[in-house]
XYZ file of C-alpha atoms in Angstrom:
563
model
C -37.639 66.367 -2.033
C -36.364 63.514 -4.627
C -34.282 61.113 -2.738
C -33.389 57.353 -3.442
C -31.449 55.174 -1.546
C -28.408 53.898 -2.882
C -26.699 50.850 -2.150
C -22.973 50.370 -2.220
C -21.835 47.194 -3.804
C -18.521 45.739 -3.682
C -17.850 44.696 -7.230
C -14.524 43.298 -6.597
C -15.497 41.219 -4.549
C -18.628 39.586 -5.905
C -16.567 38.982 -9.345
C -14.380 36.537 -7.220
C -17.111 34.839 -5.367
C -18.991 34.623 -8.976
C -15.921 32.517 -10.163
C -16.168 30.319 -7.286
C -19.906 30.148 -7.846
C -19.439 28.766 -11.110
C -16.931 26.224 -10.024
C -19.419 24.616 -7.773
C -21.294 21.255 -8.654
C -23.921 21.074 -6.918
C -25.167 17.943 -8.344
C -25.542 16.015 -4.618
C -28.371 18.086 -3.316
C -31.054 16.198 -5.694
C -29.752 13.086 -3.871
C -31.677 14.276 -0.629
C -35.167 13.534 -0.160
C -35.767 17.837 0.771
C -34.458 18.919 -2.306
C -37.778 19.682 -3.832
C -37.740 22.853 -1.647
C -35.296 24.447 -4.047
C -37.374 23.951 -6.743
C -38.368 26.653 -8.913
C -41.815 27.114 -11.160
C -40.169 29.346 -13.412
C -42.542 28.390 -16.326
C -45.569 29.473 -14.445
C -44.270 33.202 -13.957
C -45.077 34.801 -17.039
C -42.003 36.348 -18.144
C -42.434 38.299 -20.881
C -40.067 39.865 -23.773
C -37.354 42.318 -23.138
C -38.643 44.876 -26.150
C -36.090 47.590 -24.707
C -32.566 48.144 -24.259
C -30.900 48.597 -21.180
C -27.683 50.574 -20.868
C -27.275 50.240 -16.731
C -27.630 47.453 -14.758
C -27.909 47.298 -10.600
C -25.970 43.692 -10.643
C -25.616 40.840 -12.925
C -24.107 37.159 -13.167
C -24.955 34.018 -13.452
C -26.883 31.781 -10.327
C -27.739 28.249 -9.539
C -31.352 27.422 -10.428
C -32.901 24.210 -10.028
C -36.202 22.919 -12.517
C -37.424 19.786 -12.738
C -34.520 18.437 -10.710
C -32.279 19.977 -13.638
C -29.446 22.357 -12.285
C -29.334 25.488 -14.063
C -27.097 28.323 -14.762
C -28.245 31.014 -16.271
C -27.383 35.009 -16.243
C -29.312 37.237 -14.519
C -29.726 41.330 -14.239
C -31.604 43.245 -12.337
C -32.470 47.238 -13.830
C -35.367 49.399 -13.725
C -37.137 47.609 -11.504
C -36.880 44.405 -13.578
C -35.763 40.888 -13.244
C -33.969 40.187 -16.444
C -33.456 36.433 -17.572
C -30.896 35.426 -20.336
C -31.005 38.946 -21.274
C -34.242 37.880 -23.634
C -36.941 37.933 -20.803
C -38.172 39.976 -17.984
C -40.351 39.598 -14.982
C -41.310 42.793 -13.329
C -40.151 42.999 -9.231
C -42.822 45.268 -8.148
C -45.319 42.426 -7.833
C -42.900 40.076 -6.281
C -42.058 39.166 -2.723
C -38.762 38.659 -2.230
C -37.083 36.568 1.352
C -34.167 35.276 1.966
C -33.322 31.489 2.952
C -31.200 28.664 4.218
C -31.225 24.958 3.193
C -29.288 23.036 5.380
C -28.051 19.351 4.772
C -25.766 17.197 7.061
C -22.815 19.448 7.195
C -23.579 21.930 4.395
C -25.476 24.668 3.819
C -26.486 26.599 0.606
C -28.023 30.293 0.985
C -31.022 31.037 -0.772
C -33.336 34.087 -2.696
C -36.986 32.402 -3.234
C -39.016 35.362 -5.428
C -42.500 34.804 -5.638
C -45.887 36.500 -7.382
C -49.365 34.722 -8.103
C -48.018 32.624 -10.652
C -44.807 30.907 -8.922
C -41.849 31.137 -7.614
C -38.303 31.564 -8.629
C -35.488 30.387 -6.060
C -31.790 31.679 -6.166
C -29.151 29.104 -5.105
C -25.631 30.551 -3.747
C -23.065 28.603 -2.022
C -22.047 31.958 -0.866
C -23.912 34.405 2.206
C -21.793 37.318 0.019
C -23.798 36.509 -3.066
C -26.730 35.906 -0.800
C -26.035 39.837 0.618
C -25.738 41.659 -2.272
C -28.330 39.851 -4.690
C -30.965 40.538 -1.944
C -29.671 44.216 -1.459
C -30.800 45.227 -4.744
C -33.603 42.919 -4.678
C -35.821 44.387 -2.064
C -35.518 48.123 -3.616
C -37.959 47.134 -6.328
C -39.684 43.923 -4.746
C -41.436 43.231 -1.601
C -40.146 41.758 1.524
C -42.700 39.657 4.165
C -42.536 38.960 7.909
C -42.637 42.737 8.933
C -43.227 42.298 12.359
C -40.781 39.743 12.734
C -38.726 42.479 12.055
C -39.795 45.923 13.263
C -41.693 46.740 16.222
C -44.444 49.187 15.811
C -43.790 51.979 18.681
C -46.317 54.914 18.718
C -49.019 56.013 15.956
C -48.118 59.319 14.613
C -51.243 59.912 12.178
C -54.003 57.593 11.095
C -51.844 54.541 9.330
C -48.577 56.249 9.503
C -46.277 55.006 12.944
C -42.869 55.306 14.430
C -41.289 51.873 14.173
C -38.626 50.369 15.353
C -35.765 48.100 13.644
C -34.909 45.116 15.620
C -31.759 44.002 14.426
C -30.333 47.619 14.663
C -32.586 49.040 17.002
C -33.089 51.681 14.694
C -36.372 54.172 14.414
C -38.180 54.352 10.962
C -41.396 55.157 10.216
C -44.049 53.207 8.038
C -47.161 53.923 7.173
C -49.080 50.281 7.231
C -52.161 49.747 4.843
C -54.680 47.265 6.791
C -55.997 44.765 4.136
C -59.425 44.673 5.850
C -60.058 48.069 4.689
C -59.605 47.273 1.141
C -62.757 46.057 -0.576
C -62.536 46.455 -4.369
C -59.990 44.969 -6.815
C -59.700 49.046 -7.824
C -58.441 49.856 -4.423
C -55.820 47.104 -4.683
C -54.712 48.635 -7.856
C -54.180 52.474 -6.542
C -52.264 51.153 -3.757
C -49.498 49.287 -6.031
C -49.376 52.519 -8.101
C -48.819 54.824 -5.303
C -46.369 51.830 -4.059
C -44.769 52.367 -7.547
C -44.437 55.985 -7.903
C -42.869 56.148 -4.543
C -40.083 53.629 -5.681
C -39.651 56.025 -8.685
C -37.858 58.545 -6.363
C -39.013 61.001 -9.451
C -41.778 63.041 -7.386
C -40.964 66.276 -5.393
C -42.226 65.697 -1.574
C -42.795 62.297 -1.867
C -41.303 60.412 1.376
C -38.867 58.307 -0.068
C -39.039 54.884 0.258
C -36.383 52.248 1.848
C -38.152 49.082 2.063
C -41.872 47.322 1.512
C -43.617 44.486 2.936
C -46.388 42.527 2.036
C -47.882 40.244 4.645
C -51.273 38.402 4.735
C -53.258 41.042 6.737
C -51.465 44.124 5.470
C -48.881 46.546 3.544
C -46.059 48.744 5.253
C -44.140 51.180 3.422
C -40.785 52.170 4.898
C -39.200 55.599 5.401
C -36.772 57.367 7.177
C -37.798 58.445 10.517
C -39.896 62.106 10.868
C -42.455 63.035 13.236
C -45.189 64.902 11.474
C -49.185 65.627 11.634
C -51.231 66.478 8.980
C -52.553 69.802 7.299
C -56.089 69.123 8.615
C -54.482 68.418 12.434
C -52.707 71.548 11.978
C -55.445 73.780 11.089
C -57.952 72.744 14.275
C -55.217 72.288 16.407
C -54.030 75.792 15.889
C -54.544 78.087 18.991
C -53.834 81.041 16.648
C -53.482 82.085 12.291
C -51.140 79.868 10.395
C -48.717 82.599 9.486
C -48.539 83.597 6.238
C -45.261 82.387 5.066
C -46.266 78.696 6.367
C -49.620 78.754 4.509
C -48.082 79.762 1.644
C -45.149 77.273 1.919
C -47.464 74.189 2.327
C -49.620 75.676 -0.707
C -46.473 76.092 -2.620
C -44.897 72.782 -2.140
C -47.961 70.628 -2.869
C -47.744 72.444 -6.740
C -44.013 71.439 -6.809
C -45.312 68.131 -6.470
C -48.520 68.354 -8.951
C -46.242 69.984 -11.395
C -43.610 66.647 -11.053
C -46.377 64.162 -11.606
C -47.463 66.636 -14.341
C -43.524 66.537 -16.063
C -44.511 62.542 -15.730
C -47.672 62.128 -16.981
C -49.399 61.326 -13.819
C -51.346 63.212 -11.008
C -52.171 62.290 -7.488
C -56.055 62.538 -7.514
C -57.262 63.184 -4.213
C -55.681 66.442 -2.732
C -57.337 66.832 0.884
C -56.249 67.659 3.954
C -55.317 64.600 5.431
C -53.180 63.661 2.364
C -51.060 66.947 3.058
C -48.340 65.642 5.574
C -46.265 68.043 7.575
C -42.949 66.454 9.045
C -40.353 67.215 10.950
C -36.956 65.148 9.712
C -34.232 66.267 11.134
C -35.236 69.654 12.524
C -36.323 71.306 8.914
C -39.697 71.381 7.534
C -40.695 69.171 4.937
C -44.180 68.488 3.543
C -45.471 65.021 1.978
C -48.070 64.484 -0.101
C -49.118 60.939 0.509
C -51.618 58.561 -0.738
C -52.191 59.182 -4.519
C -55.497 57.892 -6.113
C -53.820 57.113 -9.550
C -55.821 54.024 -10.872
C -54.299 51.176 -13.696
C -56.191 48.764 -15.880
C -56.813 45.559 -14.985
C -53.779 43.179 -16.424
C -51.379 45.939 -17.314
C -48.067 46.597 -15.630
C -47.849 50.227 -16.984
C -49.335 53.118 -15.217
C -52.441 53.897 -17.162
C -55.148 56.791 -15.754
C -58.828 56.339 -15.595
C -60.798 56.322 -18.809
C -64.553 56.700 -19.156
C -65.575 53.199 -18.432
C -64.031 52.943 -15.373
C -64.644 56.774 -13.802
C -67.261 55.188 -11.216
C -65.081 54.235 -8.789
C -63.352 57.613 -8.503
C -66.911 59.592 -8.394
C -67.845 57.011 -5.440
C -64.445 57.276 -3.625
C -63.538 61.102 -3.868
C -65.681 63.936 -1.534
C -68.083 65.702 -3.646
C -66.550 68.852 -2.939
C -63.266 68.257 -4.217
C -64.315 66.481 -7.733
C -63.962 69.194 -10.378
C -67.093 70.006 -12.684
C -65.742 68.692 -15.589
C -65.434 64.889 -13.856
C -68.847 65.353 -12.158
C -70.334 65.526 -15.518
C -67.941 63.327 -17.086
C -66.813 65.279 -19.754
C -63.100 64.647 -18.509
C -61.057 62.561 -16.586
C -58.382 62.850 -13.527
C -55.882 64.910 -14.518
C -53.544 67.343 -12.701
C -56.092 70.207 -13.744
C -58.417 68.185 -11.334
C -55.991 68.522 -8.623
C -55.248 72.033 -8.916
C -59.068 72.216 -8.040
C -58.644 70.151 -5.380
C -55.988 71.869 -3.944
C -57.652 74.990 -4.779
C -61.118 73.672 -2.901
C -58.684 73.268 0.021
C -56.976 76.774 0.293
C -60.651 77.825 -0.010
C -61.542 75.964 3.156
C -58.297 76.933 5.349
C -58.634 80.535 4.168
C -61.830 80.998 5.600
C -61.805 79.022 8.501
C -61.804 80.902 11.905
C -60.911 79.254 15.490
C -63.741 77.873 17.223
C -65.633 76.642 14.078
C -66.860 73.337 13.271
C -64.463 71.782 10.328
C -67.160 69.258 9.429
C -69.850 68.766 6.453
C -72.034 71.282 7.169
C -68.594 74.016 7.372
C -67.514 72.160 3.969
C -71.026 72.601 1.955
C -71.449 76.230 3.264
C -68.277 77.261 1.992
C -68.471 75.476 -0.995
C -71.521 76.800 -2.109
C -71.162 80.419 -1.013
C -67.229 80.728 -1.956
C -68.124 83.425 -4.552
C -70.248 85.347 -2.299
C -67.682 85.034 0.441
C -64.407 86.402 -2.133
C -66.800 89.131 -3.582
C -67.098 90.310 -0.118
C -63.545 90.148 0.915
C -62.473 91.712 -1.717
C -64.922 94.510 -1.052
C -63.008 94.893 2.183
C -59.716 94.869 0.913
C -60.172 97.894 -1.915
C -60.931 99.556 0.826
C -58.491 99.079 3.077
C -59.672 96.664 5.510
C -58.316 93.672 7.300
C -60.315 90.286 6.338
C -63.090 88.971 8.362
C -60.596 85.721 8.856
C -57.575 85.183 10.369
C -56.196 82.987 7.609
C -56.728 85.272 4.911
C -54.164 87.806 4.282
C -54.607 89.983 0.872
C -56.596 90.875 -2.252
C -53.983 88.164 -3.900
C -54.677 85.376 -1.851
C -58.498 85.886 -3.056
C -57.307 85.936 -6.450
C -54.998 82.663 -6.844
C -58.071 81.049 -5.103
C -60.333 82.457 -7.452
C -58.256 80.589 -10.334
C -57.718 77.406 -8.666
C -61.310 76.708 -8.491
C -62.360 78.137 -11.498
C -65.287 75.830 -12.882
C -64.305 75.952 -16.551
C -61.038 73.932 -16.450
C -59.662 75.856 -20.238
C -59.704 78.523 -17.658
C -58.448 77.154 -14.350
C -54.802 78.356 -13.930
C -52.014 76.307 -14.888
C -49.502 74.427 -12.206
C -46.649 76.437 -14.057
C -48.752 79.606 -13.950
C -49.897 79.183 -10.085
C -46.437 78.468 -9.130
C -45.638 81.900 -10.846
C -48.313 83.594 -9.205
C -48.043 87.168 -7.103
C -48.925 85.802 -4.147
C -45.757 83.659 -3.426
C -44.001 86.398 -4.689
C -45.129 89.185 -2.330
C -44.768 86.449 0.694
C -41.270 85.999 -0.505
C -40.779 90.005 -0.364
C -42.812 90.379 3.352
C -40.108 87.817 4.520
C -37.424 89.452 3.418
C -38.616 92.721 4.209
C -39.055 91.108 7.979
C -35.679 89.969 7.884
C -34.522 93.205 7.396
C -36.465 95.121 9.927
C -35.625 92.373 12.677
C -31.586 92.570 11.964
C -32.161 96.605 12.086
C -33.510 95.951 15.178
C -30.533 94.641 16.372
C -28.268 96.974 14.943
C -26.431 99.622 17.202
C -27.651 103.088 16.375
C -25.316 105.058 13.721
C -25.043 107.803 16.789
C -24.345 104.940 19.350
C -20.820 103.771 17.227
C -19.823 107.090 16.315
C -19.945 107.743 20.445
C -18.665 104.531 21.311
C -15.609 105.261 18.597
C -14.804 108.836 19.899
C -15.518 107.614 23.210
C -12.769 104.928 22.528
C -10.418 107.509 20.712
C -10.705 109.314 23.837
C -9.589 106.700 26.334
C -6.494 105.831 24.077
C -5.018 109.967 24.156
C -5.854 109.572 28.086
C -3.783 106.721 27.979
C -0.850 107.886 25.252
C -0.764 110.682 28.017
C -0.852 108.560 31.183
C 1.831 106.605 28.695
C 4.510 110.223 28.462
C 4.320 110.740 31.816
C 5.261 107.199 32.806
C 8.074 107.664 30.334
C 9.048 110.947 31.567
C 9.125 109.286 35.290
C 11.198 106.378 34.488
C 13.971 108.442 33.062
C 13.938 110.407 36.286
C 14.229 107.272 37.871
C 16.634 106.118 36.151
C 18.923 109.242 36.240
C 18.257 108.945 40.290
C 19.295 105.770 40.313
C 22.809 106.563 38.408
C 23.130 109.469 41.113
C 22.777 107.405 43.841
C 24.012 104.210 43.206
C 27.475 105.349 44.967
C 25.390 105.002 47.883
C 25.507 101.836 49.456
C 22.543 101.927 52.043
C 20.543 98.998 51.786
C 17.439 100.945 52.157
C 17.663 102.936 49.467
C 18.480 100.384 47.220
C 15.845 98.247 47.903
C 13.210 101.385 47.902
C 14.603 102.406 44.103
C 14.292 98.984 42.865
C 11.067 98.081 44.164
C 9.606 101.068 42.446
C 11.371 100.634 39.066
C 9.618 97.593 39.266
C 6.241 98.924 39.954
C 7.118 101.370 37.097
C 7.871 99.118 34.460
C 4.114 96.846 35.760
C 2.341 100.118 35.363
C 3.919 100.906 32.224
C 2.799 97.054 30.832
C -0.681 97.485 31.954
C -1.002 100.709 30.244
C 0.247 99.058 26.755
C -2.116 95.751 26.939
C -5.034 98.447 28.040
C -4.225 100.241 24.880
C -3.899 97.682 22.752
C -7.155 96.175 23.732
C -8.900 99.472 23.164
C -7.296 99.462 19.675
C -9.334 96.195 19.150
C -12.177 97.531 20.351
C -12.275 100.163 17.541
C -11.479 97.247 14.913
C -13.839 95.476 15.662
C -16.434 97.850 15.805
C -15.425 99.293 12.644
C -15.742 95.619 11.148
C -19.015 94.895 12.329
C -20.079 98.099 11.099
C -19.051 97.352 7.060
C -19.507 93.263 7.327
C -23.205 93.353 9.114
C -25.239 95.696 6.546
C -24.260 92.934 3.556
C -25.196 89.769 5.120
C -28.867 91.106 6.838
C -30.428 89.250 3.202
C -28.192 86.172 4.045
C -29.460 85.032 7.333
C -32.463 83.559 8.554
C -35.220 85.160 10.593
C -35.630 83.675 13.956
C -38.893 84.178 15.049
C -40.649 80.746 15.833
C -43.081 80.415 12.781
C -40.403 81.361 9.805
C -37.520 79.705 11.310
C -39.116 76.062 10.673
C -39.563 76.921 6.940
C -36.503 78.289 6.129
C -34.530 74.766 7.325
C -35.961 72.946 4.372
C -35.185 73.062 1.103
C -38.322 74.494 -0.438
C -38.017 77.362 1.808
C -39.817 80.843 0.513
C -36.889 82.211 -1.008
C -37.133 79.874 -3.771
C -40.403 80.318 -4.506
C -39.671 82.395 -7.517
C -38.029 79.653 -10.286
């Protein structure tokens, strides 16, 4: 699911204020004694050279600085995450904090944008709150923001780190997943976050949350989304009273490769696939599943995404379960890659394949199955040439066995491909089983061929009883009528009222007789309708038993597994 947010800007509108911003002279605020809090260290943020060139920009124009009690004004743009200065330099957002001000003075005010990293500060002046508005907008997409909690109000924990907030201004629910700076202890943990933080803001990865907002306070990091509620892959599996069904094993499998195979089309990877990094969430009624926390590590004093090289690999052999680094990394002959993912991922279909209800999802469960996996397919495959169910409730065919097999293949030249596992027969044949299901349940529901052609006769029936009932109506009311002409020399007031009342009656009869025909007439269209417009559509609908309906809302559903 790619999503980023975009912001409306009224362009109109901020070319008018610009002029006006220009006009201003703002030369009486270094008269007041506070004017050193608009200051700005400019100098001391390491800008560096614009080497590329930039075709769209988010917003540009020209803003009030003030240095060494100089006023400034020079043009600024903001694009790819960068803050462009004089179209020469650039000072990248990600690794700024970003807050809006107010300097007041006597009767004036002047609204204000103070950016800041670990070098300085940089502080926007605008007589305007419009320029103020719409600067900021754009601003906090690729920088941080502080003083979460002055503005959301954490509500209810939905998974470790990950909680159900609340806006305050709008009273508004959102979720964030806070980082507690307490629990990181190396310089290399600090460096993962801000690339996960970063590849999130790309908006470029498949089932990534998207991200609206980030803040950066003193004792921790919270990442904005929309609002889901959600548990995790490892929750799911203990918490299970039954199987996960087929189609929603294979689903999560499937859309954690659409992700590995986006980082792959990017040159990145996530590098630690588990169980509690496999998020499944509910936004807005239809399945969706994140993959959160990526492990993708960046050299010291570079603002590019860079992997792990050989000098560095430590960290990630200390960090990572044993069980899910691939052999090639444990003997450091290679680094993180996505072909150490598809291991991962593959270590992890291992575990939920074979797990049973009532087992203990711990170490000991991990090593055993670990170290006996090729024992444990040899003998389910055994079982399945010869016709047998599996020994566990998670495991479903030959194929299953088989796409595991090449997942965690030690040699990674042979480990399958994210392309290739994507491809593979097992998504395919789930694909078919649901649609074969689909078909089965909407015969179900079906009338029986016998049962219309009864119903039809049945109907045809009723209408000649009622063409006949019709005739001899007809053939009354004209002997009615030639009564009537016989007798209406006779001036007896009871006879006259006796002949009317039952023309009357006649004529009622003789309606009720129509409108019964003509509804019976409907009755056969619309059973010969349903019968030629229900046989096309059983492949377009949606199965609604309780386990398939949830994956067919999203996007990623298992018709689509096939590219």
């Amino acid at each position: 699911m790619k999503q980023n947010k975009i912001n409306k800007i009224d362009f109109e509108l901020l070319q008018k204020i610009q002029i006006n911003e220009s006009n201003v002279n703002l030369s009486w605020v270094l008269k007041f004694p506070n004017c050193h809090q608009l200051q700005s260290s400019i100098y001391q943020m390491a800008f560096i050279d614009l080497h590329i060139e930039i075709q769209n920009y988010d917003i540009q124009g020209a803003c009030h600085i003030i240095i060494n009690n100089q006023i400034q004004f020079p043009y600024l743009q903001i694009a790819e995450g960068m803050l462009i200065f004089q179209k020469q330099k650039c000072l990248f957002l990600c690794d700024c904090i970003v807050e809006k001000q107010k300097f007041l003075c006597h009767q004036s005010q002047l609204f204000l944008i103070k950016i800041t990293n670990n070098q300085g500060h940089l502080i926007l002046v605008f007589v305007h709150p419009v320029s103020q508005r719409e600067w900021f907008k754009i601003l906090k997409l690729s920088a941080k923001q502080n003083n979460f909690l002055q503005k959301y109000r954490i509500q209810q924990v939905i998974m470790t780190n990950i909680f159900s907030v609340l806006q305050r201004r709008k009273n508004k629910k959102y979720v964030a997943q806070i980082i507690k700076k307490r629990d990181i202890h190396q310089q290399e943990q600090y460096e993962i976050i801000n690339n996960y933080i970063k590849i999130l803001r790309s908006g470029k990865i498949i089932n990534y949350y998207p991200v609206l907002s980030i803040f950066e306070d003193i004792d921790s990091i919270s990442i904005i989304t929309y609002q889901f509620i959600g548990t995790t892959f490892e929750t799911l599996l203990l918490s299970a009273q039954t199987a996960i069904p087929q189609s929603d094993l294979a689903f999560i499998i499937y859309s954690v490769l659409q992700s590995l195979r986006c980082l792959q089309d990017e040159e990145l990877f996530h590098g630690y696939v588990c169980l509690e990094n496999i998020v499944m969430a509910n936004v807005l009624g239809s399945l969706q599943v994140y993959l959160i926390n990526s492990n993708y590590k960046v050299k010291n004093n570079e603002t590019i995404l860079q992997p792990y090289n050989q000098n560095n690999l430590d960290f990630y052999l200390n960090f990572i379960p044993k069980y899910l680094i691939a052999p090639e990394i444990q003997s450091q002959q290679d680094i993180p890659s996505v072909k150490s993912d598809i291991y991962q991922l593959g270590m992890i279909f291992l575990l939920v394949s074979f797990y049973s209800k009532g087992q203990q999802f711990n170490r000991q469960y991990i090593s055993k199955i670990s170290q006996t996996r090729k024992e444990l397919i040899k003998q389910q495959e055994i079982n399945f040439q010869k016709c047998r169910d599996s020994d566990f409730p998670n495991l479903y065919s030959a194929c299953q066995l088989d796409l595991i097999k090449k997942m965690t293949d030690n040699d990674p030249d042979k480990r399958i491909s994210v392309n290739d596992a994507i491809k593979h027969a097992w998504f395919i044949n789930t694909r078919d089983k649901l649609k074969s299901q689909k078909i089965q349940s909407m015969k179900r529901n079906l009338p029986s061929l016998k049962t219309i052609i009864e119903m039809v006769e049945q109907s045809e029936q009723d209408i000649r009883r009622k063409s006949f009932q019709v005739s001899n109506v007809q053939y009354n009311k004209n002997k009615l009528e030639c009564a009537t002409s016989i007798q209406h020399l006779d001036h007896s007031p009871f006879h006259q009222q006796q002949d009317a009342s039952s023309l009357v009656k006649s004529f009622e009869s003789q309606n009720e007789i129509i409108d019964e025909e003509h509804e019976i007439s409907n009755l056969i269209f619309k059973l010969n309708n349903k019968q030629y417009n229900m046989m096309p559509s059983l492949l377009g609908h949606i199965i609604q038993d309780k386990n398939q309906y949830r994956l067919t809302q999203s996007k990623n559903h298992l018709s689509q597994f096939q590219d």
